[in-house]
Amino acid sequence: MARKKSRLRKIKRFLSVLLLLAIFLGALLLPPTFAHIIAENSVVKRLPDAQNLLEQGSKFYETERFAEAATSWQQAISALQGNGDEQRQAIALGNLSLAYQQLGQWSKAESAIAQSLNLLQTTQNIDTKEQIIAQVLDIKGRLQLAQSKAEDALNTWRVSLDIYAKIGDKRAVIQNRINQAQALQALGFYRQAEKTLRESTEILQSQPNSPVKVAALHSLGNVVQVTGDLETSRQILQQSLEIASSLPDKEAIADILLSLGNTARVQQDVQTAIKYYQQTIKTATSPTTRIQAQANQLRLLLRTEQLAAFQTLSSQIKTQLNDLPISRTAISARINFAQSLMQFRKQTAADTPSWLDIAQLLATAIEQAKNLQDRRTESYAIGVLGQVYEQTQQWSDAQNLTQQALLIAQDIDAKDIGYQWQWQLGRLLKAKRDIKGAVAAYTEAVNDLQALRSDLVAVNSAVKFSFREEVEPVYRELVDLLLQSQGNSQVSSENLAKASNTIELLQIAELENFFRNNCLNAQIRNPKKDPTAAIIYPFILPDRLEVIIKLPQQRWLHYTTPVVEQELETTLRQLQENLPKPHTRLQVQSLSQKVYKWLIQPAEAALAESKIPTLVFVLDGWLRNIPMAALYDGKQYLVEKYNIALTPSLQLIEPKPLEKKLKAIVAGLSEASSGFSALPNVKLELEEIRSQVPSSILLNQEFTSKTLQNRINSLPFPIVHLATHGQFSSKAEETFIVAWNERIYVKKLSELVRTLEQNRPEAIELLILSACQTAAGDEEAALGIAGVAFQAGARSTIASLWNLDDESTAVLMGQFYQDLGNKNLTKAEVLRRAQLALLQNPKYKRPRFWAPYVLLGNWL
């Protein structure tokens, strides 16, 4: 929440919040001569009360006393009516709209802005009419953005941009483009937002240091942090800090230090984050900025179990809270503080602070929010108070408070907090054994999260940091509820369908969190059915493994294996460690047979009866790191019985055969490069491919990101094969493939995607990544395979879970390409035949040689 408040101040700064001060004091937005004309106006001399009310409203707004600001501006508007000062009325109405926006009174905000624009359109005697219209449009855009109408906001700001460009107000143009970047972020177009801000900063680079340059760089640094390029974010923020340090604006310095702390926090660099927060505390002139840094630091002290330091800092915060002027930021700091104290009690089982003390903090926050008529903050405070009652198992009181908070959130259309109260309500109903009601509440929470998909990151700047705590459990707990049988009855087909759909939605959410944007929006579609495949959804819950299987003709299988999560993960981790090693065949067979019994054995008969050739897995958690082909029934491996494919979600693929004439771009490294060892057999692998398929080869020094991009765009090659080192990780910033003297990180592959979109619409049909491996110790490292696949725009991807410097890869790929041209074989069957060719060769029969290759995406 701290980041959100910092961003709120920045948005206010660049959406012409203090229009009054700008005009009356000759500030940035209007020329000094205009302020002089107003000062000499005889109407002003006759309206000292209006003047005082206008300035008083601005002061209230600056201190976030929004209700009082609105009252002052309403009184000023009444005083100005009938006196011919339409200019001031229009400005006051614009500012009044801003106050209403802060209070969540959207209809009043819309009415005020409409009155302002109508007044400006119908009045002729305003000297700077166009500029004021542009400023009021800026406020209208802010209103639209706050109402989740980001596209409308973007269009509105583009209109005001045209006005600023027409009148030659270059400073306002830059500010407007920074506003547009906010809308682009809300729409999920983080790369476009980044591009807009980069263009703005490039224009400003040649200009003298200014607050606008600082703000543009600060915004850019925050956007880059959101998109996951944390090191670049830190560099840009440092540049912003250096410029701010040359200007007399300590508060800007403090804001940037706060952002640097947040970036370091996301990087899990706790000590550096704490250092930046401490510097923020020392630098900030605003007590609200200071309290934000302290609250964030407090969370990190608790996370790192620095309990003595936590208690010292919490005492300081408690004292300072009482000295803060009542404002949204002060109330939010109080709520944040209460949440930290709650977590401290849960984590340490301490008796202090008492639940009563924490409840009192929140009761004060609720009262203050009501006094400010700040309904959003009121909802948040009431909901968190409901959490206190949840912790003390006072279920009815907790439910009443949660429902109150939810009603307010729904009334102001705040889905980003509404989903939390739906989730909380679901937990409370579950505790009261109202399973039907709990499922309904959880379903609404998931629906809200889906509605937020396009701007989840923008809504909560700490989503990547808290995804595992604040988003993922909602989906998991809903699946848990849907799969609980009632009495002796089996789980209904309807619930199985809902559970499998929820599992897919979680997979999509995980991928979007991996990318830090909604890059998958355009790809989601109603899946086409393949009558030759069974879709298997294994799902890991704390006390059991649930398996849902969707057979053709809408037949469902469901069974539960009572194995605790810790035992399952320990087994999977041991299997993952042993699979690539030599001389571990017996250990691998023993462990993989254990997993087979949990996952496949209960469905053996049904699968055999259905006579389907292909199993498609939607894998969860640690299971992603295990090749399903290596599961062992005591006599055979699974690959000996079935074609096998993976997908994160059926909604992201469109199964269809490879129809185009086979041609491939083949790139690889046989020599040591970029700190990675030589892969001597890559040359043989590339030659084997060329002998089977017409190929354009890039080897060693020829293999760079630029030459690869040029080659992909020169001709339609449906296959791209990269034989090189690489690493898959659950973190985008640690997922890459190695080209000559450079690493191509997963997000850089988007450059290939964008160029493809511009020059030729067809996607890469098949992307093959051999010699790559999953990051050691990363329980969801295989998520990076899906990340690479979808970032590259590939319909199908074949990747290796571990790297083997062996000629077996060349043998497998030779067999694979030999069969790929057979129109009667699916890609899953082609890969299976290649794997069996190794398995049946005494030299390569161990799973370490043939098992690492997995097919993700379109299996036909």
PDB file of N, CA and C in Angstrom, residues 400-484:
ATOM      1  N   ASN A 400     -19.953 -10.325   9.854  1.00  0.00           N
ATOM      2  CA  ASN A 400     -20.676  -9.056   9.714  1.00  0.00           C
ATOM      3  C   ASN A 400     -19.752  -7.942   9.223  1.00  0.00           C
ATOM      4  N   LEU A 401     -18.564  -7.855   9.806  1.00  0.00           N
ATOM      5  CA  LEU A 401     -17.613  -6.821   9.396  1.00  0.00           C
ATOM      6  C   LEU A 401     -17.161  -7.038   7.951  1.00  0.00           C
ATOM      7  N   THR A 402     -16.895  -8.294   7.605  1.00  0.00           N
ATOM      8  CA  THR A 402     -16.446  -8.601   6.244  1.00  0.00           C
ATOM      9  C   THR A 402     -17.513  -8.227   5.228  1.00  0.00           C
ATOM     10  N   GLN A 403     -18.765  -8.516   5.536  1.00  0.00           N
ATOM     11  CA  GLN A 403     -19.852  -8.173   4.615  1.00  0.00           C
ATOM     12  C   GLN A 403     -20.017  -6.662   4.489  1.00  0.00           C
ATOM     13  N   GLN A 404     -19.821  -5.941   5.592  1.00  0.00           N
ATOM     14  CA  GLN A 404     -19.850  -4.470   5.524  1.00  0.00           C
ATOM     15  C   GLN A 404     -18.758  -3.952   4.585  1.00  0.00           C
ATOM     16  N   ALA A 405     -17.550  -4.467   4.782  1.00  0.00           N
ATOM     17  CA  ALA A 405     -16.417  -4.035   3.944  1.00  0.00           C
ATOM     18  C   ALA A 405     -16.679  -4.370   2.480  1.00  0.00           C
ATOM     19  N   LEU A 406     -17.252  -5.546   2.239  1.00  0.00           N
ATOM     20  CA  LEU A 406     -17.527  -5.983   0.866  1.00  0.00           C
ATOM     21  C   LEU A 406     -18.573  -5.097   0.206  1.00  0.00           C
ATOM     22  N   LEU A 407     -19.618  -4.742   0.932  1.00  0.00           N
ATOM     23  CA  LEU A 407     -20.666  -3.891   0.365  1.00  0.00           C
ATOM     24  C   LEU A 407     -20.102  -2.538  -0.071  1.00  0.00           C
ATOM     25  N   ILE A 408     -19.217  -1.975   0.756  1.00  0.00           N
ATOM     26  CA  ILE A 408     -18.617  -0.687   0.392  1.00  0.00           C
ATOM     27  C   ILE A 408     -17.734  -0.852  -0.838  1.00  0.00           C
ATOM     28  N   ALA A 409     -16.913  -1.909  -0.855  1.00  0.00           N
ATOM     29  CA  ALA A 409     -16.022  -2.138  -2.000  1.00  0.00           C
ATOM     30  C   ALA A 409     -16.825  -2.319  -3.282  1.00  0.00           C
ATOM     31  N   GLN A 410     -17.928  -3.046  -3.202  1.00  0.00           N
ATOM     32  CA  GLN A 410     -18.765  -3.246  -4.387  1.00  0.00           C
ATOM     33  C   GLN A 410     -19.421  -1.946  -4.820  1.00  0.00           C
ATOM     34  N   ASP A 411     -19.827  -1.124  -3.844  1.00  0.00           N
ATOM     35  CA  ASP A 411     -20.500   0.132  -4.155  1.00  0.00           C
ATOM     36  C   ASP A 411     -19.583   1.085  -4.911  1.00  0.00           C
ATOM     37  N   ILE A 412     -18.288   1.055  -4.586  1.00  0.00           N
ATOM     38  CA  ILE A 412     -17.340   1.949  -5.278  1.00  0.00           C
ATOM     39  C   ILE A 412     -16.555   1.194  -6.348  1.00  0.00           C
ATOM     40  N   ASP A 413     -16.963  -0.047  -6.636  1.00  0.00           N
ATOM     41  CA  ASP A 413     -16.369  -0.864  -7.690  1.00  0.00           C
ATOM     42  C   ASP A 413     -14.866  -1.038  -7.496  1.00  0.00           C
ATOM     43  N   ALA A 414     -14.470  -1.332  -6.254  1.00  0.00           N
ATOM     44  CA  ALA A 414     -13.048  -1.541  -5.934  1.00  0.00           C
ATOM     45  C   ALA A 414     -12.778  -3.046  -5.868  1.00  0.00           C
ATOM     46  N   LYS A 415     -12.641  -3.657  -7.034  1.00  0.00           N
ATOM     47  CA  LYS A 415     -12.462  -5.111  -7.090  1.00  0.00           C
ATOM     48  C   LYS A 415     -11.150  -5.559  -6.465  1.00  0.00           C
ATOM     49  N   ASP A 416     -10.143  -4.680  -6.478  1.00  0.00           N
ATOM     50  CA  ASP A 416      -8.846  -5.080  -5.946  1.00  0.00           C
ATOM     51  C   ASP A 416      -8.892  -5.318  -4.447  1.00  0.00           C
ATOM     52  N   ILE A 417      -9.813  -4.676  -3.741  1.00  0.00           N
ATOM     53  CA  ILE A 417      -9.994  -5.028  -2.327  1.00  0.00           C
ATOM     54  C   ILE A 417     -11.231  -5.902  -2.148  1.00  0.00           C
ATOM     55  N   GLY A 418     -12.194  -5.790  -3.075  1.00  0.00           N
ATOM     56  CA  GLY A 418     -13.394  -6.613  -2.979  1.00  0.00           C
ATOM     57  C   GLY A 418     -13.080  -8.096  -3.004  1.00  0.00           C
ATOM     58  N   TYR A 419     -12.111  -8.499  -3.850  1.00  0.00           N
ATOM     59  CA  TYR A 419     -11.792  -9.932  -3.913  1.00  0.00           C
ATOM     60  C   TYR A 419     -11.252 -10.427  -2.575  1.00  0.00           C
ATOM     61  N   GLN A 420     -10.548  -9.539  -1.859  1.00  0.00           N
ATOM     62  CA  GLN A 420     -10.002  -9.956  -0.560  1.00  0.00           C
ATOM     63  C   GLN A 420     -11.115 -10.241   0.436  1.00  0.00           C
ATOM     64  N   TRP A 421     -12.194  -9.413   0.376  1.00  0.00           N
ATOM     65  CA  TRP A 421     -13.285  -9.627   1.335  1.00  0.00           C
ATOM     66  C   TRP A 421     -14.142 -10.826   0.914  1.00  0.00           C
ATOM     67  N   GLN A 422     -14.265 -11.081  -0.402  1.00  0.00           N
ATOM     68  CA  GLN A 422     -14.944 -12.303  -0.839  1.00  0.00           C
ATOM     69  C   GLN A 422     -14.172 -13.527  -0.359  1.00  0.00           C
ATOM     70  N   TRP A 423     -12.865 -13.472  -0.491  1.00  0.00           N
ATOM     71  CA  TRP A 423     -12.007 -14.568  -0.031  1.00  0.00           C
ATOM     72  C   TRP A 423     -12.164 -14.762   1.480  1.00  0.00           C
ATOM     73  N   GLN A 424     -12.136 -13.657   2.202  1.00  0.00           N
ATOM     74  CA  GLN A 424     -12.268 -13.707   3.657  1.00  0.00           C
ATOM     75  C   GLN A 424     -13.634 -14.268   4.046  1.00  0.00           C
ATOM     76  N   LEU A 425     -14.672 -13.840   3.348  1.00  0.00           N
ATOM     77  CA  LEU A 425     -16.015 -14.348   3.621  1.00  0.00           C
ATOM     78  C   LEU A 425     -16.068 -15.852   3.367  1.00  0.00           C
ATOM     79  N   GLY A 426     -15.418 -16.290   2.293  1.00  0.00           N
ATOM     80  CA  GLY A 426     -15.372 -17.723   2.011  1.00  0.00           C
ATOM     81  C   GLY A 426     -14.725 -18.508   3.136  1.00  0.00           C
ATOM     82  N   ARG A 427     -13.624 -17.990   3.669  1.00  0.00           N
ATOM     83  CA  ARG A 427     -12.944 -18.677   4.782  1.00  0.00           C
ATOM     84  C   ARG A 427     -13.863 -18.764   6.006  1.00  0.00           C
ATOM     85  N   LEU A 428     -14.581 -17.681   6.273  1.00  0.00           N
ATOM     86  CA  LEU A 428     -15.452 -17.646   7.449  1.00  0.00           C
ATOM     87  C   LEU A 428     -16.621 -18.613   7.287  1.00  0.00           C
ATOM     88  N   LEU A 429     -17.210 -18.660   6.093  1.00  0.00           N
ATOM     89  CA  LEU A 429     -18.318 -19.582   5.850  1.00  0.00           C
ATOM     90  C   LEU A 429     -17.837 -21.029   5.915  1.00  0.00           C
ATOM     91  N   LYS A 430     -16.624 -21.263   5.437  1.00  0.00           N
ATOM     92  CA  LYS A 430     -16.054 -22.610   5.533  1.00  0.00           C
ATOM     93  C   LYS A 430     -15.874 -23.011   6.997  1.00  0.00           C
ATOM     94  N   ALA A 431     -15.422 -22.064   7.819  1.00  0.00           N
ATOM     95  CA  ALA A 431     -15.241 -22.350   9.249  1.00  0.00           C
ATOM     96  C   ALA A 431     -16.577 -22.666   9.917  1.00  0.00           C
ATOM     97  N   LYS A 432     -17.652 -22.090   9.389  1.00  0.00           N
ATOM     98  CA  LYS A 432     -18.994 -22.358   9.923  1.00  0.00           C
ATOM     99  C   LYS A 432     -19.653 -23.543   9.223  1.00  0.00           C
ATOM    100  N   ARG A 433     -18.879 -24.252   8.368  1.00  0.00           N
ATOM    101  CA  ARG A 433     -19.317 -25.450   7.641  1.00  0.00           C
ATOM    102  C   ARG A 433     -20.430 -25.158   6.637  1.00  0.00           C
ATOM    103  N   ASP A 434     -20.494 -23.930   6.166  1.00  0.00           N
ATOM    104  CA  ASP A 434     -21.418 -23.582   5.089  1.00  0.00           C
ATOM    105  C   ASP A 434     -20.639 -23.687   3.774  1.00  0.00           C
ATOM    106  N   ILE A 435     -20.476 -24.924   3.293  1.00  0.00           N
ATOM    107  CA  ILE A 435     -19.614 -25.159   2.139  1.00  0.00           C
ATOM    108  C   ILE A 435     -20.200 -24.521   0.883  1.00  0.00           C
ATOM    109  N   LYS A 436     -21.506 -24.618   0.710  1.00  0.00           N
ATOM    110  CA  LYS A 436     -22.141 -24.032  -0.465  1.00  0.00           C
ATOM    111  C   LYS A 436     -21.916 -22.525  -0.507  1.00  0.00           C
ATOM    112  N   GLY A 437     -22.114 -21.857   0.629  1.00  0.00           N
ATOM    113  CA  GLY A 437     -21.886 -20.414   0.695  1.00  0.00           C
ATOM    114  C   GLY A 437     -20.425 -20.066   0.498  1.00  0.00           C
ATOM    115  N   ALA A 438     -19.537 -20.913   1.052  1.00  0.00           N
ATOM    116  CA  ALA A 438     -18.101 -20.664   0.904  1.00  0.00           C
ATOM    117  C   ALA A 438     -17.686 -20.753  -0.552  1.00  0.00           C
ATOM    118  N   VAL A 439     -18.191 -21.769  -1.266  1.00  0.00           N
ATOM    119  CA  VAL A 439     -17.867 -21.924  -2.687  1.00  0.00           C
ATOM    120  C   VAL A 439     -18.335 -20.702  -3.467  1.00  0.00           C
ATOM    121  N   ALA A 440     -19.543 -20.216  -3.154  1.00  0.00           N
ATOM    122  CA  ALA A 440     -20.069 -19.029  -3.856  1.00  0.00           C
ATOM    123  C   ALA A 440     -19.177 -17.815  -3.612  1.00  0.00           C
ATOM    124  N   ALA A 441     -18.725 -17.634  -2.366  1.00  0.00           N
ATOM    125  CA  ALA A 441     -17.871 -16.483  -2.049  1.00  0.00           C
ATOM    126  C   ALA A 441     -16.514 -16.594  -2.736  1.00  0.00           C
ATOM    127  N   TYR A 442     -15.917 -17.782  -2.681  1.00  0.00           N
ATOM    128  CA  TYR A 442     -14.631 -17.994  -3.351  1.00  0.00           C
ATOM    129  C   TYR A 442     -14.759 -17.787  -4.858  1.00  0.00           C
ATOM    130  N   THR A 443     -15.872 -18.251  -5.430  1.00  0.00           N
ATOM    131  CA  THR A 443     -16.074 -18.083  -6.871  1.00  0.00           C
ATOM    132  C   THR A 443     -16.122 -16.608  -7.242  1.00  0.00           C
ATOM    133  N   GLU A 444     -16.783 -15.808  -6.429  1.00  0.00           N
ATOM    134  CA  GLU A 444     -16.837 -14.367  -6.686  1.00  0.00           C
ATOM    135  C   GLU A 444     -15.452 -13.732  -6.535  1.00  0.00           C
ATOM    136  N   ALA A 445     -14.673 -14.232  -5.577  1.00  0.00           N
ATOM    137  CA  ALA A 445     -13.307 -13.716  -5.414  1.00  0.00           C
ATOM    138  C   ALA A 445     -12.480 -13.995  -6.668  1.00  0.00           C
ATOM    139  N   VAL A 446     -12.595 -15.199  -7.204  1.00  0.00           N
ATOM    140  CA  VAL A 446     -11.872 -15.541  -8.437  1.00  0.00           C
ATOM    141  C   VAL A 446     -12.379 -14.702  -9.605  1.00  0.00           C
ATOM    142  N   ASN A 447     -13.695 -14.485  -9.676  1.00  0.00           N
ATOM    143  CA  ASN A 447     -14.247 -13.645 -10.743  1.00  0.00           C
ATOM    144  C   ASN A 447     -13.673 -12.231 -10.673  1.00  0.00           C
ATOM    145  N   ASP A 448     -13.553 -11.695  -9.460  1.00  0.00           N
ATOM    146  CA  ASP A 448     -12.964 -10.358  -9.303  1.00  0.00           C
ATOM    147  C   ASP A 448     -11.511 -10.349  -9.753  1.00  0.00           C
ATOM    148  N   LEU A 449     -10.768 -11.401  -9.389  1.00  0.00           N
ATOM    149  CA  LEU A 449      -9.368 -11.486  -9.825  1.00  0.00           C
ATOM    150  C   LEU A 449      -9.277 -11.568 -11.341  1.00  0.00           C
ATOM    151  N   GLN A 450     -10.188 -12.294 -11.956  1.00  0.00           N
ATOM    152  CA  GLN A 450     -10.179 -12.374 -13.413  1.00  0.00           C
ATOM    153  C   GLN A 450     -10.506 -11.023 -14.036  1.00  0.00           C
ATOM    154  N   ALA A 451     -11.423 -10.279 -13.426  1.00  0.00           N
ATOM    155  CA  ALA A 451     -11.748  -8.945 -13.930  1.00  0.00           C
ATOM    156  C   ALA A 451     -10.570  -8.000 -13.794  1.00  0.00           C
ATOM    157  N   LEU A 452      -9.697  -8.296 -12.824  1.00  0.00           N
ATOM    158  CA  LEU A 452      -8.516  -7.452 -12.584  1.00  0.00           C
ATOM    159  C   LEU A 452      -7.304  -7.903 -13.378  1.00  0.00           C
ATOM    160  N   ARG A 453      -7.452  -8.949 -14.188  1.00  0.00           N
ATOM    161  CA  ARG A 453      -6.276  -9.536 -14.841  1.00  0.00           C
ATOM    162  C   ARG A 453      -5.462  -8.507 -15.591  1.00  0.00           C
ATOM    163  N   SER A 454      -6.135  -7.575 -16.277  1.00  0.00           N
ATOM    164  CA  SER A 454      -5.406  -6.644 -17.136  1.00  0.00           C
ATOM    165  C   SER A 454      -4.593  -5.637 -16.346  1.00  0.00           C
ATOM    166  N   ASP A 455      -4.988  -5.403 -15.080  1.00  0.00           N
ATOM    167  CA  ASP A 455      -4.236  -4.390 -14.329  1.00  0.00           C
ATOM    168  C   ASP A 455      -3.939  -4.835 -12.903  1.00  0.00           C
ATOM    169  N   LEU A 456      -3.809  -6.154 -12.707  1.00  0.00           N
ATOM    170  CA  LEU A 456      -3.550  -6.664 -11.360  1.00  0.00           C
ATOM    171  C   LEU A 456      -2.262  -6.098 -10.797  1.00  0.00           C
ATOM    172  N   VAL A 457      -1.260  -6.027 -11.618  1.00  0.00           N
ATOM    173  CA  VAL A 457       0.023  -5.490 -11.156  1.00  0.00           C
ATOM    174  C   VAL A 457      -0.110  -4.016 -10.831  1.00  0.00           C
ATOM    175  N   ALA A 458      -0.844  -3.275 -11.680  1.00  0.00           N
ATOM    176  CA  ALA A 458      -0.990  -1.844 -11.451  1.00  0.00           C
ATOM    177  C   ALA A 458      -1.801  -1.576 -10.192  1.00  0.00           C
ATOM    178  N   VAL A 459      -2.799  -2.442  -9.929  1.00  0.00           N
ATOM    179  CA  VAL A 459      -3.632  -2.246  -8.753  1.00  0.00           C
ATOM    180  C   VAL A 459      -2.833  -2.474  -7.484  1.00  0.00           C
ATOM    181  N   ASN A 460      -2.027  -3.492  -7.479  1.00  0.00           N
ATOM    182  CA  ASN A 460      -1.236  -3.816  -6.303  1.00  0.00           C
ATOM    183  C   ASN A 460       0.222  -3.925  -6.715  1.00  0.00           C
ATOM    184  N   SER A 461       0.986  -2.897  -6.403  1.00  0.00           N
ATOM    185  CA  SER A 461       2.363  -2.837  -6.883  1.00  0.00           C
ATOM    186  C   SER A 461       3.242  -3.917  -6.269  1.00  0.00           C
ATOM    187  N   ALA A 462       2.736  -4.615  -5.245  1.00  0.00           N
ATOM    188  CA  ALA A 462       3.548  -5.658  -4.612  1.00  0.00           C
ATOM    189  C   ALA A 462       3.070  -7.051  -4.981  1.00  0.00           C
ATOM    190  N   VAL A 463       2.309  -7.180  -6.093  1.00  0.00           N
ATOM    191  CA  VAL A 463       1.738  -8.474  -6.441  1.00  0.00           C
ATOM    192  C   VAL A 463       2.809  -9.548  -6.599  1.00  0.00           C
ATOM    193  N   LYS A 464       3.896  -9.217  -7.310  1.00  0.00           N
ATOM    194  CA  LYS A 464       4.941 -10.235  -7.501  1.00  0.00           C
ATOM    195  C   LYS A 464       5.511 -10.654  -6.161  1.00  0.00           C
ATOM    196  N   PHE A 465       5.621  -9.694  -5.257  1.00  0.00           N
ATOM    197  CA  PHE A 465       6.175  -9.968  -3.945  1.00  0.00           C
ATOM    198  C   PHE A 465       5.219 -10.836  -3.128  1.00  0.00           C
ATOM    199  N   SER A 466       3.914 -10.671  -3.326  1.00  0.00           N
ATOM    200  CA  SER A 466       2.941 -11.330  -2.465  1.00  0.00           C
ATOM    201  C   SER A 466       2.027 -12.294  -3.203  1.00  0.00           C
ATOM    202  N   PHE A 467       2.341 -12.614  -4.455  1.00  0.00           N
ATOM    203  CA  PHE A 467       1.451 -13.469  -5.241  1.00  0.00           C
ATOM    204  C   PHE A 467       1.152 -14.774  -4.509  1.00  0.00           C
ATOM    205  N   ARG A 468       2.186 -15.373  -3.932  1.00  0.00           N
ATOM    206  CA  ARG A 468       1.998 -16.659  -3.256  1.00  0.00           C
ATOM    207  C   ARG A 468       1.122 -16.529  -2.018  1.00  0.00           C
ATOM    208  N   GLU A 469       1.065 -15.326  -1.422  1.00  0.00           N
ATOM    209  CA  GLU A 469       0.276 -15.131  -0.210  1.00  0.00           C
ATOM    210  C   GLU A 469      -1.089 -14.518  -0.472  1.00  0.00           C
ATOM    211  N   GLU A 470      -1.189 -13.654  -1.504  1.00  0.00           N
ATOM    212  CA  GLU A 470      -2.391 -12.844  -1.669  1.00  0.00           C
ATOM    213  C   GLU A 470      -3.264 -13.237  -2.858  1.00  0.00           C
ATOM    214  N   VAL A 471      -2.753 -13.999  -3.796  1.00  0.00           N
ATOM    215  CA  VAL A 471      -3.528 -14.325  -4.996  1.00  0.00           C
ATOM    216  C   VAL A 471      -3.680 -15.846  -5.158  1.00  0.00           C
ATOM    217  N   GLU A 472      -2.572 -16.552  -5.192  1.00  0.00           N
ATOM    218  CA  GLU A 472      -2.605 -17.995  -5.433  1.00  0.00           C
ATOM    219  C   GLU A 472      -3.524 -18.753  -4.476  1.00  0.00           C
ATOM    220  N   PRO A 473      -3.514 -18.443  -3.146  1.00  0.00           N
ATOM    221  CA  PRO A 473      -4.366 -19.232  -2.235  1.00  0.00           C
ATOM    222  C   PRO A 473      -5.855 -19.151  -2.547  1.00  0.00           C
ATOM    223  N   VAL A 474      -6.310 -18.061  -3.162  1.00  0.00           N
ATOM    224  CA  VAL A 474      -7.736 -17.945  -3.478  1.00  0.00           C
ATOM    225  C   VAL A 474      -8.142 -19.070  -4.429  1.00  0.00           C
ATOM    226  N   TYR A 475      -7.360 -19.278  -5.470  1.00  0.00           N
ATOM    227  CA  TYR A 475      -7.643 -20.341  -6.435  1.00  0.00           C
ATOM    228  C   TYR A 475      -7.510 -21.710  -5.773  1.00  0.00           C
ATOM    229  N   ARG A 476      -6.434 -21.909  -5.017  1.00  0.00           N
ATOM    230  CA  ARG A 476      -6.177 -23.221  -4.423  1.00  0.00           C
ATOM    231  C   ARG A 476      -7.281 -23.612  -3.437  1.00  0.00           C
ATOM    232  N   GLU A 477      -7.699 -22.671  -2.616  1.00  0.00           N
ATOM    233  CA  GLU A 477      -8.717 -22.987  -1.612  1.00  0.00           C
ATOM    234  C   GLU A 477     -10.070 -23.240  -2.264  1.00  0.00           C
ATOM    235  N   LEU A 478     -10.347 -22.580  -3.390  1.00  0.00           N
ATOM    236  CA  LEU A 478     -11.594 -22.861  -4.105  1.00  0.00           C
ATOM    237  C   LEU A 478     -11.572 -24.285  -4.667  1.00  0.00           C
ATOM    238  N   VAL A 479     -10.465 -24.686  -5.272  1.00  0.00           N
ATOM    239  CA  VAL A 479     -10.358 -26.060  -5.783  1.00  0.00           C
ATOM    240  C   VAL A 479     -10.537 -27.066  -4.650  1.00  0.00           C
ATOM    241  N   ASP A 480      -9.921 -26.782  -3.521  1.00  0.00           N
ATOM    242  CA  ASP A 480     -10.039 -27.648  -2.343  1.00  0.00           C
ATOM    243  C   ASP A 480     -11.513 -27.836  -1.971  1.00  0.00           C
ATOM    244  N   LEU A 481     -12.266 -26.750  -1.928  1.00  0.00           N
ATOM    245  CA  LEU A 481     -13.683 -26.822  -1.565  1.00  0.00           C
ATOM    246  C   LEU A 481     -14.495 -27.587  -2.610  1.00  0.00           C
ATOM    247  N   LEU A 482     -14.228 -27.317  -3.882  1.00  0.00           N
ATOM    248  CA  LEU A 482     -14.997 -27.955  -4.954  1.00  0.00           C
ATOM    249  C   LEU A 482     -14.808 -29.465  -4.984  1.00  0.00           C
ATOM    250  N   LEU A 483     -13.651 -29.935  -4.527  1.00  0.00           N
ATOM    251  CA  LEU A 483     -13.352 -31.363  -4.602  1.00  0.00           C
ATOM    252  C   LEU A 483     -13.639 -32.120  -3.310  1.00  0.00           C
ATOM    253  N   GLN A 484     -14.231 -31.431  -2.345  1.00  0.00           N
ATOM    254  CA  GLN A 484     -14.597 -32.116  -1.108  1.00  0.00           C
ATOM    255  C   GLN A 484     -15.938 -32.816  -1.301  1.00  0.00           C
TER     256      GLN A 484
END
